[in-house]
Coordinates of C-alpha atoms in Angstrom, one line a residue:
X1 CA 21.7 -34.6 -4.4
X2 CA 22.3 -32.4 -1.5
X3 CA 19.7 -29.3 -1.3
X4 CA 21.3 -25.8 -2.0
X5 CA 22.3 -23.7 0.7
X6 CA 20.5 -20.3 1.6
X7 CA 20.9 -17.7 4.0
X8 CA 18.1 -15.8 6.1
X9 CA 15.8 -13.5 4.6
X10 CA 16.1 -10.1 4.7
X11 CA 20.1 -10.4 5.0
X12 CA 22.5 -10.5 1.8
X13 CA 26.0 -11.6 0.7
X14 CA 28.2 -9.2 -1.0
X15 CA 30.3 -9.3 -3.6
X16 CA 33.7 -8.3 -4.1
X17 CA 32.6 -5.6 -6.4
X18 CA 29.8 -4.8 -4.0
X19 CA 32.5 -4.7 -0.6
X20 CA 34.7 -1.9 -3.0
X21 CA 31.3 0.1 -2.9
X22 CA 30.3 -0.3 0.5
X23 CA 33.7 0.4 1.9
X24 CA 34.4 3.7 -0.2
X25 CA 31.3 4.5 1.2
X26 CA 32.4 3.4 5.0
X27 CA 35.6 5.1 4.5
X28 CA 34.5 8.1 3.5
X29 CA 32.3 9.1 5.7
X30 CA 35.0 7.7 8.6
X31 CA 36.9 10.3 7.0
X32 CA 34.7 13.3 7.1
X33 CA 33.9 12.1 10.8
X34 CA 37.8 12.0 11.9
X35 CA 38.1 15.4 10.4
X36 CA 35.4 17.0 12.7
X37 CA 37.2 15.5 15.3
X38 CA 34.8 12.9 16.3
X39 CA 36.2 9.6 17.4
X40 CA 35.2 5.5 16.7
X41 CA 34.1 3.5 19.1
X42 CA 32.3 -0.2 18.8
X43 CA 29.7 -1.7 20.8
X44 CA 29.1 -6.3 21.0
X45 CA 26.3 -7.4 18.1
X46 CA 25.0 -8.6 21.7
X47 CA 23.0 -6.8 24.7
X48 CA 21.8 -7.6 27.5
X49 CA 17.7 -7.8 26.5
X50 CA 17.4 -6.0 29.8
X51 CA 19.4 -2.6 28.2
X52 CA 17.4 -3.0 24.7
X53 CA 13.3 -3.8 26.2
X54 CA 11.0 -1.4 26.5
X55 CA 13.4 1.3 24.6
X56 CA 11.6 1.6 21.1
X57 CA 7.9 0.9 21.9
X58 CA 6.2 -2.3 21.8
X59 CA 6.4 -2.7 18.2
X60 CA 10.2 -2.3 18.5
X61 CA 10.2 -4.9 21.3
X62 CA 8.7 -7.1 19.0
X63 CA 11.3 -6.4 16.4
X64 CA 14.1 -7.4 18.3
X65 CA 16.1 -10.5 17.2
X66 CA 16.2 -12.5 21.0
X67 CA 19.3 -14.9 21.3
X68 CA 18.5 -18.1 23.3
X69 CA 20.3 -19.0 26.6
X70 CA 23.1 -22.1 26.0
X71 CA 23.0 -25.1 28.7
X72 CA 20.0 -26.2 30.0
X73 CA 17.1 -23.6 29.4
X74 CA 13.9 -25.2 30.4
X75 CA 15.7 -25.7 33.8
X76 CA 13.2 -23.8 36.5
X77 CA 10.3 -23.5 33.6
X78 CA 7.3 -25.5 34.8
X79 CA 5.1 -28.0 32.9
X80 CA 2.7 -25.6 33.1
X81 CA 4.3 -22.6 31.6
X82 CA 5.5 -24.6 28.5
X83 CA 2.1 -25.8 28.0
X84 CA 1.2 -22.1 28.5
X85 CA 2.9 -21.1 25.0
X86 CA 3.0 -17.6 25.5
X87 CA 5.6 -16.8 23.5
X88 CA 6.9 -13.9 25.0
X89 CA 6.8 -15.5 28.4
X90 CA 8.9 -18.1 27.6
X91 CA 11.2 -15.8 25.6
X92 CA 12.2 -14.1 28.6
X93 CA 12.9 -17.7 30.5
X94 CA 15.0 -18.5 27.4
X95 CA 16.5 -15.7 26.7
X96 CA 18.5 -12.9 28.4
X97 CA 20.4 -11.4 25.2
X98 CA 19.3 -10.0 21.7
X99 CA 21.1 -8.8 18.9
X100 CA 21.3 -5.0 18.9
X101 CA 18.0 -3.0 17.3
X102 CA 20.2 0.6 16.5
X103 CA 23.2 2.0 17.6
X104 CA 21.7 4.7 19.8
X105 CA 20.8 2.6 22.9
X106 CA 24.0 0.6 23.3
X107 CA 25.5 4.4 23.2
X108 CA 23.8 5.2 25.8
X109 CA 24.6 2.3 27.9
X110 CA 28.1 2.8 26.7
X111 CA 28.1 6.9 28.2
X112 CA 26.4 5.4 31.1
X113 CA 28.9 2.1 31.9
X114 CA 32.2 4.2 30.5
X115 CA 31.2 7.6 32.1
X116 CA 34.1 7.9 34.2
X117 CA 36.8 7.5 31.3
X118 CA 34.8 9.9 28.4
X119 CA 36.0 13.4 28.4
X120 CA 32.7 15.1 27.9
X121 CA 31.4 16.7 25.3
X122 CA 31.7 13.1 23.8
X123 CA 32.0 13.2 20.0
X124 CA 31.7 9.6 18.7
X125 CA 30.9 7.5 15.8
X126 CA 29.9 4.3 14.7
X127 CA 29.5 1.9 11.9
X128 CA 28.2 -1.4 13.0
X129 CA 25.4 -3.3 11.7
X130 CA 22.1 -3.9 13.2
X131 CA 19.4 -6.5 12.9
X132 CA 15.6 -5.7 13.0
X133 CA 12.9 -9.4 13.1
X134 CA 11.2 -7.1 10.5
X135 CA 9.4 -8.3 7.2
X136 CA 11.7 -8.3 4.5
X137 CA 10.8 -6.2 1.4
X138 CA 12.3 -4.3 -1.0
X139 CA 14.8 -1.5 0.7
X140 CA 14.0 -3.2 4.0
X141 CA 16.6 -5.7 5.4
X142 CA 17.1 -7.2 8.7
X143 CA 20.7 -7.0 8.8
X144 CA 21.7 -3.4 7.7
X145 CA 24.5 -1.0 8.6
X146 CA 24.2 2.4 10.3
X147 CA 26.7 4.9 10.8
X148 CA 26.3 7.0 13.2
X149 CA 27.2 10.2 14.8
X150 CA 26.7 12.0 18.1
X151 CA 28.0 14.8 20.4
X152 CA 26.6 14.2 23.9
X153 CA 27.3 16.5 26.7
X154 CA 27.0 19.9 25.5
X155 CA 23.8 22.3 24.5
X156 CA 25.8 24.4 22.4
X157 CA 24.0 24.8 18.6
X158 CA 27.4 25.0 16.7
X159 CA 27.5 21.3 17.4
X160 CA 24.0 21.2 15.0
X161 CA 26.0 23.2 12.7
X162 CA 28.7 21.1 12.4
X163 CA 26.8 17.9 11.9
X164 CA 25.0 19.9 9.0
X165 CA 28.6 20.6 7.8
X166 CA 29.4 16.8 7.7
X167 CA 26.3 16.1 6.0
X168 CA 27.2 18.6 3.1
X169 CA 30.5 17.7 2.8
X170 CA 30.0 13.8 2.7
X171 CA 27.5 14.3 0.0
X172 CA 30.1 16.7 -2.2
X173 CA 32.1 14.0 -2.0
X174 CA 29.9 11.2 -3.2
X175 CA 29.0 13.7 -5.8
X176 CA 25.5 13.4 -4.8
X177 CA 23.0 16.6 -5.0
X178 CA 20.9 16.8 -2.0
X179 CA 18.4 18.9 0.2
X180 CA 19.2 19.6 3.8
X181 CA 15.4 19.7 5.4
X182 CA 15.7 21.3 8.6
X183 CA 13.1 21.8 11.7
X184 CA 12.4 21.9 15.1
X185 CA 10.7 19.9 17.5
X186 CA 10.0 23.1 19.4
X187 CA 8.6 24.9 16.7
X188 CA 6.0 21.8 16.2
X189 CA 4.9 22.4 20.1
X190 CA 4.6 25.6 19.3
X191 CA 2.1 25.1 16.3
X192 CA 0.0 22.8 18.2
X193 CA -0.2 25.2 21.0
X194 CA -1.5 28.0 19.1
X195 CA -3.9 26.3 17.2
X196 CA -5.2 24.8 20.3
X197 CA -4.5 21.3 20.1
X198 CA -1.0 21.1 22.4
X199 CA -2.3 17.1 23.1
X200 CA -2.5 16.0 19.8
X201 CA 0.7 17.1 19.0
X202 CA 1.8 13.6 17.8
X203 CA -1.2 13.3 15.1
X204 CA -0.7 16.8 13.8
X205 CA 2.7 16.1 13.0
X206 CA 2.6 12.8 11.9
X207 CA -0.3 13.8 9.6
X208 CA 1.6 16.5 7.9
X209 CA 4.7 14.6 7.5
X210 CA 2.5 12.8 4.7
X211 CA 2.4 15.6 3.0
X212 CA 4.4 15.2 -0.3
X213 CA 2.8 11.8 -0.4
X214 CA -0.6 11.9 0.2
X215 CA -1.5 15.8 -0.6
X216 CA -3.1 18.3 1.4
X217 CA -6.8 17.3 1.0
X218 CA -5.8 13.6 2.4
X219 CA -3.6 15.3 5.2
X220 CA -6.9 17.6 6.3
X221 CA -9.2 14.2 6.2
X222 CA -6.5 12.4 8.4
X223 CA -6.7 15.7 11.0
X224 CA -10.1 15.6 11.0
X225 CA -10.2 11.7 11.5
X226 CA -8.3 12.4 15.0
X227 CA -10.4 14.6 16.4
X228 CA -8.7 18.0 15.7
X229 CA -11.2 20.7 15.0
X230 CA -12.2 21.9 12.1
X231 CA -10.8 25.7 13.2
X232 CA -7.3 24.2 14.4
X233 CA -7.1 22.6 10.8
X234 CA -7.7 26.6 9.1
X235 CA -5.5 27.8 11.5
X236 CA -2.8 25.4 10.2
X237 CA -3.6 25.3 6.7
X238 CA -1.1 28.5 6.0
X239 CA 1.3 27.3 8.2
X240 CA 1.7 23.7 6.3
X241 CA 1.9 25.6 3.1
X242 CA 4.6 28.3 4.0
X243 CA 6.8 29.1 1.7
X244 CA 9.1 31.1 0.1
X245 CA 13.4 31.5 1.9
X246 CA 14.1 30.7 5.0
X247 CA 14.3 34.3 6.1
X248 CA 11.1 33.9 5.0
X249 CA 9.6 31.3 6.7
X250 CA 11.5 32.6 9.7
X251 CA 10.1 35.9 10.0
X252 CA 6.7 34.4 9.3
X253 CA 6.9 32.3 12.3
X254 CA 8.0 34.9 14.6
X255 CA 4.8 36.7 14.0
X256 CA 2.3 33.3 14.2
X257 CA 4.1 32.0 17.1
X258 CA 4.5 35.2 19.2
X259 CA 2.1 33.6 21.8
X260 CA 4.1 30.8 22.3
X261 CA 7.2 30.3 24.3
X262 CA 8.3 27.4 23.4
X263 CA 7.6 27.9 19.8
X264 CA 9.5 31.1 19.5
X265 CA 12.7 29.4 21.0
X266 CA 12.4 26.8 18.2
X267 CA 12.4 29.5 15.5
X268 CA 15.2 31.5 17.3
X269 CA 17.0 28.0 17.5
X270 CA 16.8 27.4 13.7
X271 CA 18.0 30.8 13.0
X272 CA 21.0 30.2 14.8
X273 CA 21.8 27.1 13.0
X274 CA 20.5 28.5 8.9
X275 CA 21.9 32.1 9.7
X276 CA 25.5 30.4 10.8
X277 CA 25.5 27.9 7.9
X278 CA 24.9 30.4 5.5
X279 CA 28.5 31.8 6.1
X280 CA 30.3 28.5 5.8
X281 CA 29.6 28.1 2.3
X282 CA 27.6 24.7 1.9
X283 CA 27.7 23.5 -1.4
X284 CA 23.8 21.8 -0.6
X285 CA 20.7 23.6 0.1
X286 CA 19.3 23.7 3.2
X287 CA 15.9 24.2 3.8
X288 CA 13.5 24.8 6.8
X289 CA 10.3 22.1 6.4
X290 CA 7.7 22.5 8.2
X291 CA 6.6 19.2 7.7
X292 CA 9.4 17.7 8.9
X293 CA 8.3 15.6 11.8
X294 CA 10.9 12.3 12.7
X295 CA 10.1 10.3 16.0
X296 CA 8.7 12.8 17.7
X297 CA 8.7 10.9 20.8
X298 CA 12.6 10.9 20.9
X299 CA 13.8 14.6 19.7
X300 CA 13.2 17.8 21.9
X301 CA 15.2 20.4 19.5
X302 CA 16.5 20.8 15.8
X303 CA 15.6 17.8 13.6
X304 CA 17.2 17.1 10.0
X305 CA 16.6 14.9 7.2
X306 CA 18.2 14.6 3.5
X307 CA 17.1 14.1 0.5
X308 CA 18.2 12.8 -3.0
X309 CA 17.2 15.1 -5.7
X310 CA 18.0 13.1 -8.4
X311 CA 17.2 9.9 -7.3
X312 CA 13.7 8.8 -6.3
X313 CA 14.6 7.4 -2.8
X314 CA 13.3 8.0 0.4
X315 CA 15.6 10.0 3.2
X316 CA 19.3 9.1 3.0
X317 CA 20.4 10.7 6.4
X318 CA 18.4 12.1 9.5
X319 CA 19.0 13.0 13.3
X320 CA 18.6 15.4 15.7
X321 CA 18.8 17.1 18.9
X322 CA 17.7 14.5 21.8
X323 CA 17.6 15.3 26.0
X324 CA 18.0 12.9 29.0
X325 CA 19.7 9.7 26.1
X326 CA 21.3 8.4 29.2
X327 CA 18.0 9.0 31.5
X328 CA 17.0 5.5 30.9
X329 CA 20.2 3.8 32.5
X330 CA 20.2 6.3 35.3
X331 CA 22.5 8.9 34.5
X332 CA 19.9 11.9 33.9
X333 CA 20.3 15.2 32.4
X334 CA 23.0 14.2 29.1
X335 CA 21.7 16.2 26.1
X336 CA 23.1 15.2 22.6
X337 CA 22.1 15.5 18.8
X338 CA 23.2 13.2 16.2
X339 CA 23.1 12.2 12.6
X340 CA 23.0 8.9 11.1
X341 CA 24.0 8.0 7.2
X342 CA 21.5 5.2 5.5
X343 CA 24.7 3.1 4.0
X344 CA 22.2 1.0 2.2
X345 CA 20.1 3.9 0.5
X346 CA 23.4 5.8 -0.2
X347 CA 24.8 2.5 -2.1
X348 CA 21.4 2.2 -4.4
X349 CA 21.8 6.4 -5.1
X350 CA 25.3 5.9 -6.3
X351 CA 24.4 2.8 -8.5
X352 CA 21.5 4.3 -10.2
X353 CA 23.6 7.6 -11.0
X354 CA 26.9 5.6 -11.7
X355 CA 29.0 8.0 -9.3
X356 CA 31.2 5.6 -7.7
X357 CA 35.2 6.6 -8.8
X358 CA 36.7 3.9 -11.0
X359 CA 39.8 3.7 -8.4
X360 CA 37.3 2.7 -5.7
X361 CA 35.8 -0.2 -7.6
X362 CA 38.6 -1.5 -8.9
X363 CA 40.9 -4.2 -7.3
X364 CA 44.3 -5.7 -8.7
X365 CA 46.0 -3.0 -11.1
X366 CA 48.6 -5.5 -12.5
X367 CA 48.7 -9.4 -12.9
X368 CA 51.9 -11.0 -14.0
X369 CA 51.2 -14.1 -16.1
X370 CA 52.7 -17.3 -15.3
X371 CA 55.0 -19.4 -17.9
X372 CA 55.9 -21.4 -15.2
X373 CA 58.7 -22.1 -12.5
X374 CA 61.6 -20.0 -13.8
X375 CA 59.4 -17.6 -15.3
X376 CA 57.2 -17.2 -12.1
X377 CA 60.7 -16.6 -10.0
X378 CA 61.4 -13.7 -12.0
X379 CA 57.9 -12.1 -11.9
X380 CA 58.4 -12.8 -8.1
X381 CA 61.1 -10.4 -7.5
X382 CA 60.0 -7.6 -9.8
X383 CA 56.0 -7.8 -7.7
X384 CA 57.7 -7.5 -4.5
X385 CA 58.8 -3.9 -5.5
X386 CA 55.6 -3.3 -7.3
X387 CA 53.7 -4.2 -4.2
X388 CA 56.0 -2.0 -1.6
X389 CA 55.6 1.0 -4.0
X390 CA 51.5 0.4 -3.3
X391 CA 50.7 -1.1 -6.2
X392 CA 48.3 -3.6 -6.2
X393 CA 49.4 -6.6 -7.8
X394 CA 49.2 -10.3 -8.0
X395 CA 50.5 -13.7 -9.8
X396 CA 48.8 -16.2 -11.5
X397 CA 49.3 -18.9 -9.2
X398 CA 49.5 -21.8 -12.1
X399 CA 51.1 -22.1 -14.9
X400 CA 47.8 -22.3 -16.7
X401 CA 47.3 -21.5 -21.0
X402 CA 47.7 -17.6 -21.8
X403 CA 44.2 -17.5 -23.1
X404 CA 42.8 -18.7 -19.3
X405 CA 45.2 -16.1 -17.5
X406 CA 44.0 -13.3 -19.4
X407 CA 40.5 -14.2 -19.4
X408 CA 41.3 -14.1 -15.6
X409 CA 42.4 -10.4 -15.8
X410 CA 39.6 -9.4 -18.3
X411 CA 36.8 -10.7 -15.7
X412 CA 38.7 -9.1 -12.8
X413 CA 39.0 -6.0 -14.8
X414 CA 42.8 -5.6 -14.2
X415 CA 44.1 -2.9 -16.2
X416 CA 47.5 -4.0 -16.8
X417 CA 49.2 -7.5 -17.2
X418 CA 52.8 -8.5 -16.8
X419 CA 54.0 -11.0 -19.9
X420 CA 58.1 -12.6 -18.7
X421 CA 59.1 -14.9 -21.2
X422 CA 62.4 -16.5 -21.6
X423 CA 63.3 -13.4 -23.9
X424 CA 62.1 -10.8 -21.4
X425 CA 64.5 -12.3 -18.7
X426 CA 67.3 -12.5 -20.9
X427 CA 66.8 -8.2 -21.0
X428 CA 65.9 -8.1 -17.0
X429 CA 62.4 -6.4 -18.1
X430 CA 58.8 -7.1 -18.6
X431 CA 56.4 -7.0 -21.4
X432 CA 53.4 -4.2 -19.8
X433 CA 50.2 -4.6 -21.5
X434 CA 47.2 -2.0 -21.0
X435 CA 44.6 -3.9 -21.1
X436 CA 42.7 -1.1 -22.7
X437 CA 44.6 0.0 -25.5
X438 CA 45.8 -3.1 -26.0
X439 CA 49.6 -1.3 -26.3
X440 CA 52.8 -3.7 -25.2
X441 CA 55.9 -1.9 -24.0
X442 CA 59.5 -3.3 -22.9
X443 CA 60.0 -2.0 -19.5
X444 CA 62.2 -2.2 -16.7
X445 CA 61.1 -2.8 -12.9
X446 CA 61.0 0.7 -12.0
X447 CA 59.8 2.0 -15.2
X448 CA 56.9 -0.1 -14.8
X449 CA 56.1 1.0 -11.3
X450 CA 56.6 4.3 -12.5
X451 CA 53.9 3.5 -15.2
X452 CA 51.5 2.5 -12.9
X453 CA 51.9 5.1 -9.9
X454 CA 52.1 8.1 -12.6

């Protein structure tokens, strides 16, 4: 017997139940992004490994799925190297592509390649998938999708607000009740300046980003673990724990970071973006977190992150404001900020809470059943008009017992079925079921398209 077949780990098929999901959630995000005027572009599953190396770290180096070179690939590799087995030696003999690691790098090397065609600012989108050699787990795949967003080319702030915009109005539509988290990579600077510890801005940060899971007790331990004093951590205990509005948390920062620069231009930049926001009318809240952090390494300005708050999920969209993206490839000084959904997360959220419309999940509306030749010519004519007036509707292709064809529309969940017997063409109608009432009706062509598109 042959063995059954199986596909990667960390990688998944979908279903055609599952593709309705997925794609009400691609297509409505594409359309939030078309009305903010931002355009779709597509990059190959393939780069060059010279345009993805060295761009995420060492670990991300490691991560990256490496495709090996057709022909003849030990040609020009000595015994002696083979024998060698360093892996990542040889990897780079055998192999000069990868499969891509995120969308943000081949956008770069897009700007960079394509610079002298984009009108800049460049607002463009994306929704591609992206493989990751990680360890599969639960939530963690190595084949996901992201979909992604970015305005490169201008410094102006309104372009943070209108990403927050998207974010709040992608969410109404899903239905989906979220928390905006909003901070500053500035401000952060700014807090490890004044406490005096400006070099270990990184552990600071990505200490109190633990906050809501470890506690604060665990979060001081970790501080003091990397060497910060025991004075820095009092300084920051109050600043960790701010709370109350953002007006709030604003005006507190003003006063704690009035000896820093750069930490004053991070609280005048978030007070920009709240301050505007709060006249558009967001049907979220938004709120400024201190302990937001992100990759710290990649964002210089506003940083965001959302939140489920009826779900118990981890962040379900996050960006920021980014300088020099196209630095690496040699075209320096390109600032952008960007946003990027979790198409994954999003689909669990809208499973657990059941929010997905029943006209997104369901396929065929109306299946005519098939008596057989003369009976199926019939049917023929009257789904051709069913079908141009957007109705999506289909045949049974076989002239198969009654009890199979509606056992095919009950697992299909098709709400309505066409019955044409020989006493139905003698009338020129059809017999309309709704499968849910279970209620039969005599109808004409156009009365049952009118049925069905009421």
């Amino acid at each position: 017997m042959a063995a059954k077949p199986g596909i990667p780990k960390g990688t998944r098929d979908f279903s055609p139940v599952e593709m309705a999901k997925r794609n009400y959630i691609f297509n409505t995000i594409r359309d939030v992004y078309h009305l903010y005027g931002f355009q779709q572009i597509e990059t190959p599953s393939m780069e060059m490994l010279s345009t993805l190396m060295g761009k995420y770290g060492e670990e991300g180096d490691k991560l990256l799925f490496k495709i090996q070179n057709s022909g003849d690939y030990f040609s020009g590799i000595t015994d002696e190297e083979l024998l060698s087995r360093n892996a990542a030696k040889l990897a780079s003999k055998f192999c000069e592509k990868g499969l891509r690691y995120d969308l943000t790098v081949p956008f770069a090397r897009y700007v960079v390649m394509h610079r002298d065609e984009i009108t800049f600012p460049f607002k463009r989108y994306q929704i591609q998938p992206v493989w990751r050699a990680d360890r599969p787990q639960k939530g963690r795949y190595r084949e996901f999708y992201q979909c992604d967003a970015d305005v490169v080319g201008s410094d102006s702030l309104l372009n943070e607000v209108e990403l927050m915009q998207i974010v709040d109005t992608v969410f109404t539509r899903f239905g989906i009740r979220v928390c905006i988290k909003i901070n500053n990579r500035k401000i952060l600077t700014g807090i490890a300046e004044i406490i005096g510890e400006a070099d270990k801005i990184v552990d600071i940060t990505v200490a109190i980003d633990k906050l809501d899971k470890i506690g604060l007790d665990n979060v001081n331990k970790e501080l003091a673990e990397k060497g910060i004093s025991e004075e820095a951590i009092a300084k920051l205990q109050p600043i960790i724990l701010l709370s109350g509005t953002n007006a709030e948390k604003l005006a507190t920062l003003k006063t704690v970071l009035s000896d820093s620069e750069t930490g004053l231009k991070g609280v005048e930049e978030s007070e920009f973006i709240l301050n505007t926001l709060q006249t558009m009318g967001l049907k979220n809240e938004i709120e400024l977190d201190l302990t937001l952090a992100r990759g710290l390494n990649y964002y210089t300005g506003a940083i965001f992150e959302v939140k489920a708050l009826d779900v118990q999920i981890g962040s379900i969209t996050g960006g920021g404001r980014y300088d020099n993206l196209t630095g690496v490839f040699g075209m320096a000084g390109v600032s952008g900020v960007g946003i990027s959904f979790g198409a994954d997360r999003i689909f669990d959220v809208l499973n657990q809470l059941e929010l997905y419309p029943k006209e997104a999940v369901n396929g065929t509306q109306l299946l005519f059943i098939n008596f057989g030749e003369k009976e199926a010519a019939f049917s023929m004519s009257i789904l051709s008009k069913a079908r141009a007036a957007g109705i999506r509707a289909e045949i049974f292709p076989d002239a198969a017992k009654m009890k199979k064809q509606m056992s095919y529309a009950n697992v299909k969940n098709i709400p309505f079925v066409a019955i044409v017997g020989e006493n139905e063409m003698n009338e020129g109608k059809a017999m309309l079921k709704n499968m849910e009432s279970g209620e039969q009706q005599l109808v004409t062509a156009e009365e049952l398209i009118g049925a069905l598109t009421k």
